[in-house]
Each structure stands twice: as structure tokens, then as C-alpha cells.
Coordinates of C-alpha atoms in Angstrom, one line a residue:
Chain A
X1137 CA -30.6 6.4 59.4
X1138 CA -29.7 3.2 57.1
X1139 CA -32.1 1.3 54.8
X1140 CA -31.8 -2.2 54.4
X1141 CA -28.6 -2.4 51.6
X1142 CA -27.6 1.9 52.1
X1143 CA -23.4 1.6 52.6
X1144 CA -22.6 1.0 56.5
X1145 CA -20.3 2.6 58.2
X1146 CA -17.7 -0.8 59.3
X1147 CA -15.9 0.1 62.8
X1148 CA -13.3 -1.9 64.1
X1149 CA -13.2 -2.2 67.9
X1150 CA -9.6 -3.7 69.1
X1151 CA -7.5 -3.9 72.4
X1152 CA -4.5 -4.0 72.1
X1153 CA -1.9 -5.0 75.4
X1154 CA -2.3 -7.9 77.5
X1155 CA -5.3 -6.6 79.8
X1156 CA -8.3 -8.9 79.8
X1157 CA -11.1 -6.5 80.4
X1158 CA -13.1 -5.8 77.8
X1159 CA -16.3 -5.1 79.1
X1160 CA -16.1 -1.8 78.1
X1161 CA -15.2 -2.6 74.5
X1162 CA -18.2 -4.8 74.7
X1163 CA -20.5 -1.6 75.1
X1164 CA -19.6 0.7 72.9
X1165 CA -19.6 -2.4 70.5
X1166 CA -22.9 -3.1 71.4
X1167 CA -24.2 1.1 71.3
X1168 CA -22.8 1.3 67.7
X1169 CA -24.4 -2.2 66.6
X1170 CA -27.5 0.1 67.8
X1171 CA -26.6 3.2 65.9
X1172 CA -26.6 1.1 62.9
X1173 CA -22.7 0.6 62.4
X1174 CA -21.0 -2.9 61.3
X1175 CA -19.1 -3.6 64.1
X1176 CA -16.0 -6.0 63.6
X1177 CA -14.8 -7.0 67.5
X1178 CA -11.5 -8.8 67.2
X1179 CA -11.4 -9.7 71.0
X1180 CA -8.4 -9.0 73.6
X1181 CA -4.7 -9.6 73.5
X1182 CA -4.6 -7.6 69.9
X1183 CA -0.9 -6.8 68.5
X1184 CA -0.5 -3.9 66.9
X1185 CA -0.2 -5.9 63.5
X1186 CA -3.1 -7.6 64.2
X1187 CA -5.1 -4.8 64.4
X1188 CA -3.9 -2.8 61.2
X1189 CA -4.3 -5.7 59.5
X1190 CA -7.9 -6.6 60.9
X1191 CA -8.4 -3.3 59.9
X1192 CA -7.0 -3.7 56.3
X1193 CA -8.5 -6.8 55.5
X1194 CA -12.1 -5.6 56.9
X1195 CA -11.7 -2.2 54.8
X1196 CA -13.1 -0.4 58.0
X1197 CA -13.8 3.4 58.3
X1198 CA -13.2 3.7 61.9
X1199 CA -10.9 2.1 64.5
X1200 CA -11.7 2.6 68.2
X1201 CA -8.5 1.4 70.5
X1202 CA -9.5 0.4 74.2
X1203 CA -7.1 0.3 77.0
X1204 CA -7.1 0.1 80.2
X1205 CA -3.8 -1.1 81.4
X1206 CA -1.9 2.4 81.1
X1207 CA -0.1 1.3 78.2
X1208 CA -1.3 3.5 75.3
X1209 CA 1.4 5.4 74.8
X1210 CA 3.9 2.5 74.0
X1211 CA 1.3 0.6 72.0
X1212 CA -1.2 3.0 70.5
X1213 CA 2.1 4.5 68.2
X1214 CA 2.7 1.5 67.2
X1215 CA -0.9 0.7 65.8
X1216 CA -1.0 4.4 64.2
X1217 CA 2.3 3.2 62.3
X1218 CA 1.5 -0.4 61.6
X1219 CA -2.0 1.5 59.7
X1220 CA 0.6 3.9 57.9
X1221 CA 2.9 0.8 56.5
X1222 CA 0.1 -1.0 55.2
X1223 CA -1.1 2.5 53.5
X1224 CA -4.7 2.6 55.9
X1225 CA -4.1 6.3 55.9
X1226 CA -7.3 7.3 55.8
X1227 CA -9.7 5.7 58.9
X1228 CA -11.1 7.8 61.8
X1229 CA -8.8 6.7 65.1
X1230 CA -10.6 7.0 68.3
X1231 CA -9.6 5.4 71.8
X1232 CA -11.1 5.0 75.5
X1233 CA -10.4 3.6 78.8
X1234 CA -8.4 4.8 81.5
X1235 CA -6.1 7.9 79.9
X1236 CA -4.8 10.7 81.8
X1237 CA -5.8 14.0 81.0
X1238 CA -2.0 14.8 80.3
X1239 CA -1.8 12.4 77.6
X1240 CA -4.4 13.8 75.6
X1241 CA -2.0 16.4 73.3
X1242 CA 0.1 13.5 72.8
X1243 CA -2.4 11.3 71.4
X1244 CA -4.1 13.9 69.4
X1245 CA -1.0 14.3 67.6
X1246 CA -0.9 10.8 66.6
X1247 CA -4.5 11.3 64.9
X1248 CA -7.0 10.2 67.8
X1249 CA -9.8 12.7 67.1
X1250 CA -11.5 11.6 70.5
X1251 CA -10.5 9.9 73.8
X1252 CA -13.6 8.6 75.7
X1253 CA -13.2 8.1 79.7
X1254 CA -15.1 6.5 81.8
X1255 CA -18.7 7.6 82.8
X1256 CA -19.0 8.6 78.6
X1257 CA -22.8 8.4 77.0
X1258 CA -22.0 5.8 74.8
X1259 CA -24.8 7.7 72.4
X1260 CA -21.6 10.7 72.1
X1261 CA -19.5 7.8 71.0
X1262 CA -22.5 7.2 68.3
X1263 CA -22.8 10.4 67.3
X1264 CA -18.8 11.0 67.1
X1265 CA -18.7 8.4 64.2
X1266 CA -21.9 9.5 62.4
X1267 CA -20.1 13.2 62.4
X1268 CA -16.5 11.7 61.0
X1269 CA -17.7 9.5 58.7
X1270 CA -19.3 10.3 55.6
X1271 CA -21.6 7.5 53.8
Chain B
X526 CA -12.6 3.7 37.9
X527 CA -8.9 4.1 39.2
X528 CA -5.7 1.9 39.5
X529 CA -7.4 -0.3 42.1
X530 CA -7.8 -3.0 39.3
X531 CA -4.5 -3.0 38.2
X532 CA -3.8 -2.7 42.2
X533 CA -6.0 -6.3 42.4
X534 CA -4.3 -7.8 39.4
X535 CA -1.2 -7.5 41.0
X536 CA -2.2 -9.0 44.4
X537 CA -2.5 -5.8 46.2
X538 CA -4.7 -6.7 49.3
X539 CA -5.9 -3.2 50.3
X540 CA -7.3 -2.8 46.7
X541 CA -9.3 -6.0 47.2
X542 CA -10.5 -5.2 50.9
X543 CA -11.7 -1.5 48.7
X544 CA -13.3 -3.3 45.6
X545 CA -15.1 -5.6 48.2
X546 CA -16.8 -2.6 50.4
X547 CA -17.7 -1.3 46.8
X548 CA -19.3 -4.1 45.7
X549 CA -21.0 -4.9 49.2
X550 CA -22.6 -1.1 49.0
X551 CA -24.5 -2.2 45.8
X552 CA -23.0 0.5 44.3
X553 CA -22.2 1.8 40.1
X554 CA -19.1 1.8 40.3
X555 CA -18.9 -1.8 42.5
X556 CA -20.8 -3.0 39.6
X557 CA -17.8 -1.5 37.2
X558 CA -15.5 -3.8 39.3
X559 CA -16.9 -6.9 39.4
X560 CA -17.5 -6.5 35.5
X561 CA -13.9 -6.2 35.0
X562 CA -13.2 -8.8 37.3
X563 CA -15.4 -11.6 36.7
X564 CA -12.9 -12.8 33.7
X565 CA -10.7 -13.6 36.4
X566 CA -13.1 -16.0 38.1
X567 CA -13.8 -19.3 38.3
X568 CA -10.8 -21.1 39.0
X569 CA -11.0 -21.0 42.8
X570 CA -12.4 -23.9 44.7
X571 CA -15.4 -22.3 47.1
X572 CA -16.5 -24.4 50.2
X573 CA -19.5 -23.3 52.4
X574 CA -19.7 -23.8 56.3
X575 CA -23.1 -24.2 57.6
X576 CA -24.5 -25.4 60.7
X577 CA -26.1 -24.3 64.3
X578 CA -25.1 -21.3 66.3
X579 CA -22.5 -21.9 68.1
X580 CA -21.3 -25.6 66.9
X581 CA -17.8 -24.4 65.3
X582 CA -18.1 -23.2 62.0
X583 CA -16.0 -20.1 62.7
X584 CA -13.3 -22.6 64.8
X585 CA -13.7 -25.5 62.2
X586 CA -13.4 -22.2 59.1
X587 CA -10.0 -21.3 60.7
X588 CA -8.5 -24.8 61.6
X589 CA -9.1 -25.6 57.7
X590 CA -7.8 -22.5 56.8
X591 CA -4.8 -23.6 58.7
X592 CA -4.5 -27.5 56.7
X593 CA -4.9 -25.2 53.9
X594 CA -1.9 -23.3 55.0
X595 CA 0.0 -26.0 55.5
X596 CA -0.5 -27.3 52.4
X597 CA 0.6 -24.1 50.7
X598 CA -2.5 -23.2 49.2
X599 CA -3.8 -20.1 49.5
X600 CA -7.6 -18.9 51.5
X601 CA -10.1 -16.3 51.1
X602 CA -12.4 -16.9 54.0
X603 CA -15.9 -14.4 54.0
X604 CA -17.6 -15.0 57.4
X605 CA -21.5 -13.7 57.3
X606 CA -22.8 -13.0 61.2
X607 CA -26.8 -11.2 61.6
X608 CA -27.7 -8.0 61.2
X609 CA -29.9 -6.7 63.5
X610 CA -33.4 -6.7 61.8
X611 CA -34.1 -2.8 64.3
X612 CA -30.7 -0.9 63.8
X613 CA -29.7 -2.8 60.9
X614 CA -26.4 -3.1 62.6
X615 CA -24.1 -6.1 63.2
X616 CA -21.7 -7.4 65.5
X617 CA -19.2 -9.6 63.3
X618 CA -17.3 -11.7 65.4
X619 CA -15.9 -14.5 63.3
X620 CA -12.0 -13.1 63.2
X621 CA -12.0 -13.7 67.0
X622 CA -12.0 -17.3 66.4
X623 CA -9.2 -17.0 63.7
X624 CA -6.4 -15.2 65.1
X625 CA -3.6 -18.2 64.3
X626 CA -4.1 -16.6 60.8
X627 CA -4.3 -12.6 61.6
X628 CA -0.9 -12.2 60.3
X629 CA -0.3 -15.2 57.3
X630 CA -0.2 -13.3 54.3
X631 CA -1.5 -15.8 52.3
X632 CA -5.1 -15.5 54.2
X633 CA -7.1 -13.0 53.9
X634 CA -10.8 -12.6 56.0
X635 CA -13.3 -10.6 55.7
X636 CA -16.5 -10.3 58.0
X637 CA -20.1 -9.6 56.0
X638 CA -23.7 -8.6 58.2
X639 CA -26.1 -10.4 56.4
X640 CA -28.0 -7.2 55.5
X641 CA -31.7 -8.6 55.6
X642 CA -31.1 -11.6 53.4
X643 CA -32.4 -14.9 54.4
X644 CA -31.3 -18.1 54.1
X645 CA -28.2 -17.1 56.2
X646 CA -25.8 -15.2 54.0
X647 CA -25.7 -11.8 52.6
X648 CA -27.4 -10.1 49.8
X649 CA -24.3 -9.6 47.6
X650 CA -22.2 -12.7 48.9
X651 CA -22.0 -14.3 45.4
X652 CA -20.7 -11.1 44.0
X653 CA -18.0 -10.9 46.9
X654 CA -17.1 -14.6 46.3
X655 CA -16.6 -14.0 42.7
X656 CA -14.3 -11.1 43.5
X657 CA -12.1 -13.3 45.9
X658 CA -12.0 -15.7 43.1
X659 CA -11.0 -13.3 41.0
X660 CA -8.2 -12.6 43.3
X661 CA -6.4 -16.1 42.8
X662 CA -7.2 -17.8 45.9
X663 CA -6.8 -21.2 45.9
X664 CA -9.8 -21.8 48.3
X665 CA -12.4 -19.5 49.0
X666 CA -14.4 -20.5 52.7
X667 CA -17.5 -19.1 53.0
X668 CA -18.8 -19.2 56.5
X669 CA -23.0 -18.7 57.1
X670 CA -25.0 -17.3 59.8
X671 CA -26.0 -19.8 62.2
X672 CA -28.4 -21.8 60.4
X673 CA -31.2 -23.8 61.8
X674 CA -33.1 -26.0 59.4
X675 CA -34.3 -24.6 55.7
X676 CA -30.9 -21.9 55.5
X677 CA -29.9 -23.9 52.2
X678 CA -28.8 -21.0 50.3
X679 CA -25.5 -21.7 50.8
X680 CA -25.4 -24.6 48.5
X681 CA -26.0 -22.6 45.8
X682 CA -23.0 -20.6 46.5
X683 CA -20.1 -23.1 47.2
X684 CA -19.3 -26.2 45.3
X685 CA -18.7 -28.2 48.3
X686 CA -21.3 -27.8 51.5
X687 CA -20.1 -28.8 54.9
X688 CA -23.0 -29.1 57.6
X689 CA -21.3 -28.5 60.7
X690 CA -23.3 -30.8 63.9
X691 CA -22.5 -31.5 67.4
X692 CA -23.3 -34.4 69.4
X693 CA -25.7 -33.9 72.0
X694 CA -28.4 -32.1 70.1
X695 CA -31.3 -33.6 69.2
X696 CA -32.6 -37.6 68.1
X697 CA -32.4 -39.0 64.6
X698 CA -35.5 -37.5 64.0
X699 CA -33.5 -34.3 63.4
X700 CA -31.4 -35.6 61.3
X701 CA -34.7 -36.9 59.2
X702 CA -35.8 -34.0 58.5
X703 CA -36.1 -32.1 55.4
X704 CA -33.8 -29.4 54.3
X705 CA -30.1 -28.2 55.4
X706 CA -29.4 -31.9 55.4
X707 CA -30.1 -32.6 52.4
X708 CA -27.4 -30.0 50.7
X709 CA -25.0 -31.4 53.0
X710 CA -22.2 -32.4 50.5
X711 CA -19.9 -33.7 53.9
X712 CA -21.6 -34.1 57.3
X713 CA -18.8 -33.0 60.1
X714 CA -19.1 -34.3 63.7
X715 CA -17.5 -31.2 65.2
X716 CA -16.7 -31.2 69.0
X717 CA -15.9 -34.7 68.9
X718 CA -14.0 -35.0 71.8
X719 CA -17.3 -34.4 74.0
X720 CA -19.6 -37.5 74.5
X721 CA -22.1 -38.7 71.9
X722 CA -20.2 -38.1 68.9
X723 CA -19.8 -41.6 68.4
X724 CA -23.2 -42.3 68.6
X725 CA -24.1 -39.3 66.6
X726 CA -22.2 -40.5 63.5
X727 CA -24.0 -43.7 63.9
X728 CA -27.4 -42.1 63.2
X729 CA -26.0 -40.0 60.9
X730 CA -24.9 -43.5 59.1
X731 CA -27.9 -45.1 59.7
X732 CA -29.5 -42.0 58.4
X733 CA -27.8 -41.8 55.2
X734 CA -28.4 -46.0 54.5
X735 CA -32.2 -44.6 53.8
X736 CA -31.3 -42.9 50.6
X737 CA -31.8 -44.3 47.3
X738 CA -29.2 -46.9 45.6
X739 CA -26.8 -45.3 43.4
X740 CA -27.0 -41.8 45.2
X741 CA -24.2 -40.1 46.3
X742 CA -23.6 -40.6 50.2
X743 CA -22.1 -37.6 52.0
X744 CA -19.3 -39.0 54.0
X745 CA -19.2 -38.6 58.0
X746 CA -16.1 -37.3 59.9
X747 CA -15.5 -36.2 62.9
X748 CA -13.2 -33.1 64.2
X749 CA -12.0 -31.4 67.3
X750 CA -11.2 -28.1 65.4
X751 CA -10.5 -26.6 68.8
X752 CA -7.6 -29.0 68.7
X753 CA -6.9 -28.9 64.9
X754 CA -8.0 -32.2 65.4
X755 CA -9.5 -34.7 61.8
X756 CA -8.7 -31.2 59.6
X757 CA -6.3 -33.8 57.4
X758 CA -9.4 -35.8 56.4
X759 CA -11.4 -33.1 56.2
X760 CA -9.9 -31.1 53.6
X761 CA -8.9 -34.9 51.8
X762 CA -12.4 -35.3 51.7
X763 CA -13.2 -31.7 50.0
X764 CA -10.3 -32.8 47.2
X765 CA -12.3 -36.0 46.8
X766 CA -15.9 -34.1 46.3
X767 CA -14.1 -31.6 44.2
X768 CA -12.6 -34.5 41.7
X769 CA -16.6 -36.3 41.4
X770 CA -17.9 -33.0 41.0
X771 CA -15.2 -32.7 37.6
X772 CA -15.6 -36.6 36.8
X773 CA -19.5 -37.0 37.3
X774 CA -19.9 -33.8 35.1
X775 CA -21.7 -32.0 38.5
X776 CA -18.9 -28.8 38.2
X777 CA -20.6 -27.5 34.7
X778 CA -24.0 -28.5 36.0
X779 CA -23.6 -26.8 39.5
X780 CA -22.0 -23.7 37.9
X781 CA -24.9 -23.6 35.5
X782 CA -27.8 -23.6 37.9
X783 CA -25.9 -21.5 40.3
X784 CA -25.2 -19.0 37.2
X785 CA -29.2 -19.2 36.6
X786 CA -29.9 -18.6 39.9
X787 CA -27.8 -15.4 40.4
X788 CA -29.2 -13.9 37.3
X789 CA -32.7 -14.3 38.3
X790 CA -32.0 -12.9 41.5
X791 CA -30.9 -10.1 40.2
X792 CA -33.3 -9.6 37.4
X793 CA -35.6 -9.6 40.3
X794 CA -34.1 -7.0 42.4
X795 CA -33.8 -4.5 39.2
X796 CA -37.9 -4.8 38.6
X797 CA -38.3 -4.4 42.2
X798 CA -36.5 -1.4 42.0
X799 CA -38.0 -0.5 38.7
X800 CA -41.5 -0.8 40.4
X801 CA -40.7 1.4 43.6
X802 CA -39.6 3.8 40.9
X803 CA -42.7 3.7 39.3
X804 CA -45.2 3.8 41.9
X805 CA -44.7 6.9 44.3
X806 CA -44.6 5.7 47.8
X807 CA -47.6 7.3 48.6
X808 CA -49.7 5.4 46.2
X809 CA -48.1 2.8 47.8
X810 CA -48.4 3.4 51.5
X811 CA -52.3 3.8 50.0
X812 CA -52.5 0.6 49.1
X813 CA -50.9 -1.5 51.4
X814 CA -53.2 0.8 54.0
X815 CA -56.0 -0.9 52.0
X816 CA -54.3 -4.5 52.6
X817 CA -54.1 -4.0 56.1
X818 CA -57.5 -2.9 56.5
X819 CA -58.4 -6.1 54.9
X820 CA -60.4 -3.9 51.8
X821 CA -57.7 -5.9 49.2
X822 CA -55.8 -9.0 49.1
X823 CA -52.5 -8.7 49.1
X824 CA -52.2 -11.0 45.5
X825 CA -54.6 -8.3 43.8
X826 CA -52.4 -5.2 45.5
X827 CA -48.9 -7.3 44.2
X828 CA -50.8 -7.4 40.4
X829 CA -51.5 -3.7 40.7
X830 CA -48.2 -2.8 41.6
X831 CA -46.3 -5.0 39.0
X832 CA -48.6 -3.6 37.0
X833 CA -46.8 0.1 36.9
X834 CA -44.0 -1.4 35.1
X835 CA -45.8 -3.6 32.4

């Protein structure tokens, strides 16, 4: 899959909102550190702003959103625009955690091309970068 | 090559987090880049950050960021964490130690896996200092992968070297030793609120009274970078190196041998290359088969293989 100096794919894993569990964030960190991916992990408590520009600065080809306090639809927006001000137009937007089956369209439109739940292989999470990303 | 040079030149921070990734990939065209870049170099002051895992360097990085800050200069910091030697993945978790400066436009960090170099930084890291120099920083902080005792690389990438200790963590003995302590241009007590670091900069003194008259002693200070604490001195301190580097003549030198080093590093890695070119890799698997089976020496099985390029 990579030899030693090949181009990596860089993935930013953020939460944004003020819950504190990021054990989940922690494994799919962890599963695409496996897979072979350079995995920036900016911690909890991210602002939007903090995470487009994590994402800026770090020139990343993916950003995965984690959430768990039901707040993605106030604060997921708000990262997806904070991206488009700063002209990162062009990164793969995933998100997991707890998200109702109802929000789905809605978050879709905003450019999430996958929402993992709960109880997700974190190898589908590998494979759903190495199929968006080309290196 | 597109507008992302003129995007660069005029302080466009996207267009240096793309040139980076471009020159980081080892690629042609981040080769084009840094050969219209490195005019631009060379006026930035670069400081590395070395020390043990875990004792601070990504804390103590963003605290002297922050001095820096407040002395309205401006900082490029490049953080290196491991990759893993299996996957050839990374986890890089410097920027969690750094968020004071997430949104202070006049910072910019980057995170680099260390790709499979040794000596605890990454395999292009003077080429992706040069291009933050390039970009008119006024500082560039260059933090390593936890080093133990031989990472000295590092000198030979920053003009000042700050070996990062903690009290608590081993006799003078340590300190004795050979290597990273030896490029230590400042020695920094860090986590100096916990107990021993008094007595820890007393070996450390004692330590340095053992080198020969006349040569230059690194001095000691100690910091709480948790608590922004001794920053003040700190950076002080890096002016002061900077201004006997210019007045002892050590700038030119130091820029000389690290010019000569970079060079033959990469001359090195283009006849590698050249080799593996040469010499089909089943030839090769061949002969290091032979190697392993103990039929050859590895010197004689080198010699044959430099030889396909000779």
C-alpha cells in the first residue's frame, strides 16, 4: 500500500462542541494510522475555526468530524463554511458518532460523503478514504 | 508550475501548506518549488527542540511560540512525531499541545511523520525548513521525535539547539554521556516546578565545568512551559546564541557544513536510486538471498551492487 517516502494520504480527525469523549476518535485515529494514513488528532473542544484552520495549515485530504453530543447540525455547518472561507474546497468530509438516521440528507448536502455510527468496522472507515482519495 | 508561487510570495498561507505537501511527497514538481524558492531563504532564524518523550518539547515549542508572539515576531513551527515502522502511518499529535495559537495568524504549524528517517526528524525536513524560511518567518521552531541519546541530527538543521530535560530522570552519569548533549546549544530544565530541578541544573553545571577552557558553555535555564513560566529568558537566551553565532563567525560556518551535509545527502539518495534502477530487483532479491544464507558478505554484495552504476 505505501513505500517508505510514496505521498500519504494526511487525515485530520477533529471534534468539535464541548463533549469530552473522544474515545471513539481515538480509534478510527488509531485504524487509519494502521491503514497507512498521516493522521493529525487535534484533541476535543475544537471550534469550528480551529478545525478549518488545522486543516489548512496541515494541507490535509480528508477531515473526519466526531460528535457525540447531538450537536452536528449547529456546528458541522459551521466547519463546512469556515473550510469554504479559507478556500479548502477540496477535502473529503466524513463524520461519526451518535446521528440520527433523519439527519443524514441534511448532512449529505453539506458534503459529508459518509456518516459512520456506532458498531462501524473501523477497516470500512479505511477503505472509505483509500476509495476518495487519490495518491 | 501554477500561481502558487506568486500565491507564497504574497503571504498566501494555503499556497505554502500546498508547496509543503509537494515538497514532503519527494515529488518533480516539489523539487520545481523549492528551486524557485530557495532565493528567498536564509534570513529566518531556525531553533530545534529536542529531548525525551514526553518532557515538553511540544508544550515548551508553543509557549515560545507564544514569547515570540508577544514580541511581534512571526513563527513557523514543523513538529516531526514517528511513523510507524509496519503501516508506515503516523499519529501527529503536536497541535494538541498548541492550541493558544490555532487561530494567531502570524503562526503557522505544520505536523511531519518522520517517514523512516533516523536521527528523529524527517527525510525532507531541511527542504520544508527552507520553504518556511522562504516564507518570511521570523522564527522557524523545529520540534523532533522524542529523542533518546545519539538523535543529533537536529543540530545540523537549526542554528540554535535546545535539549529539553526533566528532573527526575536519571544520575549525572546521564548527563556524561556522549551525544545529544553534546549539540546542546541551551540546556532547558523543563518541568521545573516538580522536585529535583534544582538539583538537576546543579549537575548539569557541574557537568558543563568539565569542558575545556575557552569553550563555549551552553547556558542552564529552567521553565514551567505549562505555565509559560522562564519563556522571557529563554528566548533572551536564543537572541544571545544567535548574536555569537554572527560575532564568532559560527553563522557562515554552521550554514556551510550544514549546506555540505544536505548536498551529500542527497547525492546519496540519487545513486541509491540510480542503483535500484540499474539492478532489477530480482537480481537483487538474488543476492541479498545469498547474504542471508551466509554464501556472501554483505561488503562484497554492497560492491557488486554499486558496481551497476560505475
Amino acid at each position: 500500500m505505501s513505500a517508505p517516502t510514496a505521498a500519504k494520504i494526511r487525515v485530520l480527525i477533529a471534534k468539535p462542541g464541548l463533549d469530552g469523549h473522544d474515545r471513539g476518535a481515538k480509534v478510527v485515529a488509531r485504524a487509519l494510522r494502521d491503514g497507512g494514513c498521516e493522521v493529525i488528532y487535534t484533541g476535543i473542544r475544537q471550534t469550528p475555526e480551529m478545525i478549518a484552520e488545522a486543516a489548512l495549515q496541515e494541507d490535509v485530504d480528508v477531515v473526519g468530524l466526531s460528535i457525540l453530543s447531538g450537536a452536528h447540525l449547529e456546528l458541522f455547518p459551521r466547519v463546512v463554511a469556515e473550510l469554504k472561507k479559507r478556500g479548502v474546497s477540496d477535502v473529503v468530509l466524513f463524520c461519526g458518532g451518535i446521528i440520527p438516521e433523519e439527519d443524514t440528507k441534511a448532512l449529505e448536502g453539506l458534503g459529508f460523503s459518509a456518516i459512520f455510527r456506532p458498531g462501524t468496522n473501523t477497516q470500512d472507515i479505511v477503505k472509505f478514504v483509500y476509495e476518495h482519495v487519490q495518491k | 508550475m501554477d500561481d502558487l508561487v506568486g500565491r507564497f510570495l504574497n503571504g498566501e498561507r494555503r499556497a505554502l501548506a500546498r508547496i509543503i505537501s509537494r515538497v514532503e511527497n519527494e515529488t518533480a514538481e516539489g523539487r520545481e518549488y523549492l528551486r524557485a524558492l530557495f532565493p528567498h531563504s536564509g534570513k529566518t532564524h531556525t531553533v530545534g527542540i529536542t529531548g525525551g518523550p514526553g518532557s515538553g518539547k511540544s508544550t515548551l515549542t508553543g509557549a515560545l511560540a507564544a514569547e515570540y508572539r508577544r514580541r511581534g515576531k512571526r513563527v513557523g513551527i514543523v513538529a516531526v512525531d514517528p511513523s510507524s515502522p509496519f503501516s508506515q502511518g503516523a499519529i501527529l499529535g503536536d497541535r494538541i499541545r498548541m492550541q493558544d495559537l490555532a487561530l494567531d495568524e502570524g503562526v503557522y504549524v505544520r505536523s511531519m511523520a518522520s517517514r523512516g528517517a533516523l536521527g528523529g526528524l524527517a527525510p525532507t525536513i531541511d527542504d520544508v525548513v527552507s520553504i518556511m524560511d522562504a516564507f518570511g518567518f521570523d522564527y522557524v521552531l523545529i520540534e523532533t521525535v522524542g529523542a533518546g541519546q545519539d538523535e543529533v541530527e537536529i543540530a545540523g538543521t537549526a542554528l540554535t539547539t535546545i535539549l529539553v530535560n526533566n528532573p527526575g530522570t536519571g544520575d549525572d552519569i546521564q548527563a556524561l554521556k556522549a551525544g545529544i548533549i553534546e549539540i546542546a546549544d541551551i540546556l532547558v530544565v523543563n518541568k521545573a516546578d516538580h522536585p529535583g530541578a534544582d538539583l538537576l541544573v546543579s549537575q548539569l553545571q557541574a557537568l558543563l565545568s568539565l569542558a575545556p577552557a575557552g569553550a563555549r558553555r551552553p547556558p542552564i535555564l529552567k521553565t514551567t512551559a505549562i505555565k509559560g513560566e522562564g519563556l522571557e529568558k529563554l528566548a533572551g537566551s536564543i537572541v544571545a546564541h544567535r548574536e555569537h553565532l554572527v560575532s564568532s563567525g559560527g553563522l557562515d560556518r554552521a550554514r556551510a557544513i550544514d549546506a555540505r551535509h544536505q548536498v551529500l545527502a542527497i547525492a546519496r539518495a540519487i545513486l541509491l536510486e540510480k542503483i535500484r534502477r540499474s539492478y532489477p530487483e530480482a537480481e537483487l532479491e538474488a543476492l541479498v538471498q545469498r547474504v542471508a544464507a551466509r554464501e556472501l558478505d554483505p561488503h562484497t554484495a554492497a560492491e557488486e551492487l554499486a558496481g551497476a552504476v560505475s
